[in-house]
Amino acid sequence: MAFLEIDGLKKRFGNVEILKGIDVELEKGGFLVLVGPSGCGKSTLLNTIAGLENITEGEIRVDGKAINDLHPSKRDIAMVFQSYALYPNMTVAGNIAFGMEMRGVPADERQKAIDKVAKTLQIGHLLQRKPSQLSGGQRQRVAMGRALVRDPKLFLFDEPLSNLDAKLRSELRVEIKLLHRRLQNTMIYVTHDQIEAMTLADRIAVMKGGAIQQLDAPQTIYNRPVNRFVAGFLGSPAMNFLKGELEADDAPVFRADGISVPLGRYAFDGDNGRAARPCIFGIRPEHIALGDAAKAMPFTAESTVEIVDPMGSDTLVWTKLGGQIVSFRVEADKTLSNGDAIRIGFDPARASLFDAQTDSRL
C-alpha cells in the first residue's frame, strides 16, 4: 500500500472539469513533482490534497486513511505557498510558532521546535526580525520553517521559488533537496520549471489539461516520453522534432526531405508501432554529435551552420536536417560560424518516434 493514494480524482467548477480522473501513488518518503504549463491543474490538485478545495469525485488516502471529508486542520499536512503568507506584524520566531501556539503547545516545547528548525534552515540570526526586514529567500525559508515545525505526514509546496531570482532559486533548490534527504518526509512540489522538476523529484507527474500525461522517474520521462507533449515540455532547449514517414519492412526507416534514418536499434513500444505511417522523429540537442564524433554514429549527414548561439558553458548550434531546423550542443571552445559546412550524426536508439495523428510514442 502506497503512503499517498489518489484514485479517480475529479474536480469541477460548475460545468468546467478542471481535474479529469487523477490517479497517483506515492511511497512514504517520496518526492513527487507536479509539472506542466500554467492552467493545467497542478495547484488545484495540490489544493484538493490540502483540503483547500473540495473534490467532485474520487478519493484521497494518506497512510491508508481517506481524508476527503477531513477539515484541512485535521489532515496533518503542511503547505508552503508561493506568496510566503507570513504575518507582517510578527517576528520570524512568532510566525514559525504561531500554529503551535494555536494548538496549545507549551512555550518551552515551542522554543525547542523553533530552535531546531532555525538551525536546520540556517535562520537563527533572523528570529527577532519582521518579514519586512527579510529578503525573498529569507522569507521563503521562514515559510518553510513554519511548515517544518509541525512535523506533518505530508509537505506540499506550491511554486515556492517562482518569486525569486535565478541564482537564489538555484541555491534554495539545493537546500530543499538536502532538507528532504535529511528529514525523509513525503513531499509534493508544484512547479512550471522543468529544471526544478528534474533535479528535485524522484517521481514526476507531467500534467496537461487537467490530466496526467506521464507519471514516472525523471530519467524515464526524459528518455522515453509517452507522447510528443511530454517530450517537448521537458528539456532545455526542447527536443528537435522532424516530420516525415515511417517506412516499415524488415529494417524500419524514418524518411524526411533528403534523409533516411535506419531505426534498427530503436525500441518500438510493441510490434504495432512498426506499421508504416506519417510520424514525428524526435532527437534531443545533446544527443546530436559533430565532426569526428558524428562519423561513429549509425546515422550521419552533411549540413550547414545556420545560427551559433553561445550559452556560456556550451554553445547551441542551429542547422537544417531533413529540410527542417534542428539544434545541437557543442563545447564552448568549439569555433563555428554561420555558413560553415559540418557533419552531424546521432544514434537512433536515443531518439523518440511519435505517431503524427495521435502524438503517442511508437
PDB file of C-alpha atoms in Angstrom, residues 43 46 79-85 136 139-140 143 156-164 190 192:
ATOM      1  CA  SER A  43      -2.173  23.894  -7.981  1.00  0.00           C
ATOM      2  CA  LEU A  46      -2.381  20.337  -4.558  1.00  0.00           C
ATOM      3  CA  MET A  79       1.775  23.690   2.867  1.00  0.00           C
ATOM      4  CA  VAL A  80       4.339  26.236   1.672  1.00  0.00           C
ATOM      5  CA  PHE A  81       2.874  28.885  -0.628  1.00  0.00           C
ATOM      6  CA  GLN A  82       4.347  30.921  -3.454  1.00  0.00           C
ATOM      7  CA  SER A  83       3.427  34.173  -1.664  1.00  0.00           C
ATOM      8  CA  TYR A  84       5.097  33.219   1.673  1.00  0.00           C
ATOM      9  CA  ALA A  85       1.876  34.161   3.596  1.00  0.00           C
ATOM     10  CA  GLY A 136      12.731  36.993  -0.597  1.00  0.00           C
ATOM     11  CA  ARG A 139      11.056  34.883   3.768  1.00  0.00           C
ATOM     12  CA  GLN A 140      10.729  31.594   1.924  1.00  0.00           C
ATOM     13  CA  ALA A 143       7.617  29.890   5.369  1.00  0.00           C
ATOM     14  CA  LEU A 156       3.016  20.423  -0.044  1.00  0.00           C
ATOM     15  CA  PHE A 157       4.959  23.121  -1.934  1.00  0.00           C
ATOM     16  CA  ASP A 158       3.084  25.394  -4.352  1.00  0.00           C
ATOM     17  CA  GLU A 159       5.703  27.021  -6.634  1.00  0.00           C
ATOM     18  CA  PRO A 160       7.696  28.247  -3.605  1.00  0.00           C
ATOM     19  CA  LEU A 161      10.641  29.584  -5.613  1.00  0.00           C
ATOM     20  CA  SER A 162       8.890  31.305  -8.510  1.00  0.00           C
ATOM     21  CA  ASN A 163       9.194  34.799  -6.984  1.00  0.00           C
ATOM     22  CA  LEU A 164      12.968  34.527  -6.554  1.00  0.00           C
ATOM     23  CA  VAL A 190       4.270  22.075  -7.803  1.00  0.00           C
ATOM     24  CA  HIS A 192       6.274  25.001 -14.039  1.00  0.00           C
TER      25      HIS A 192
END
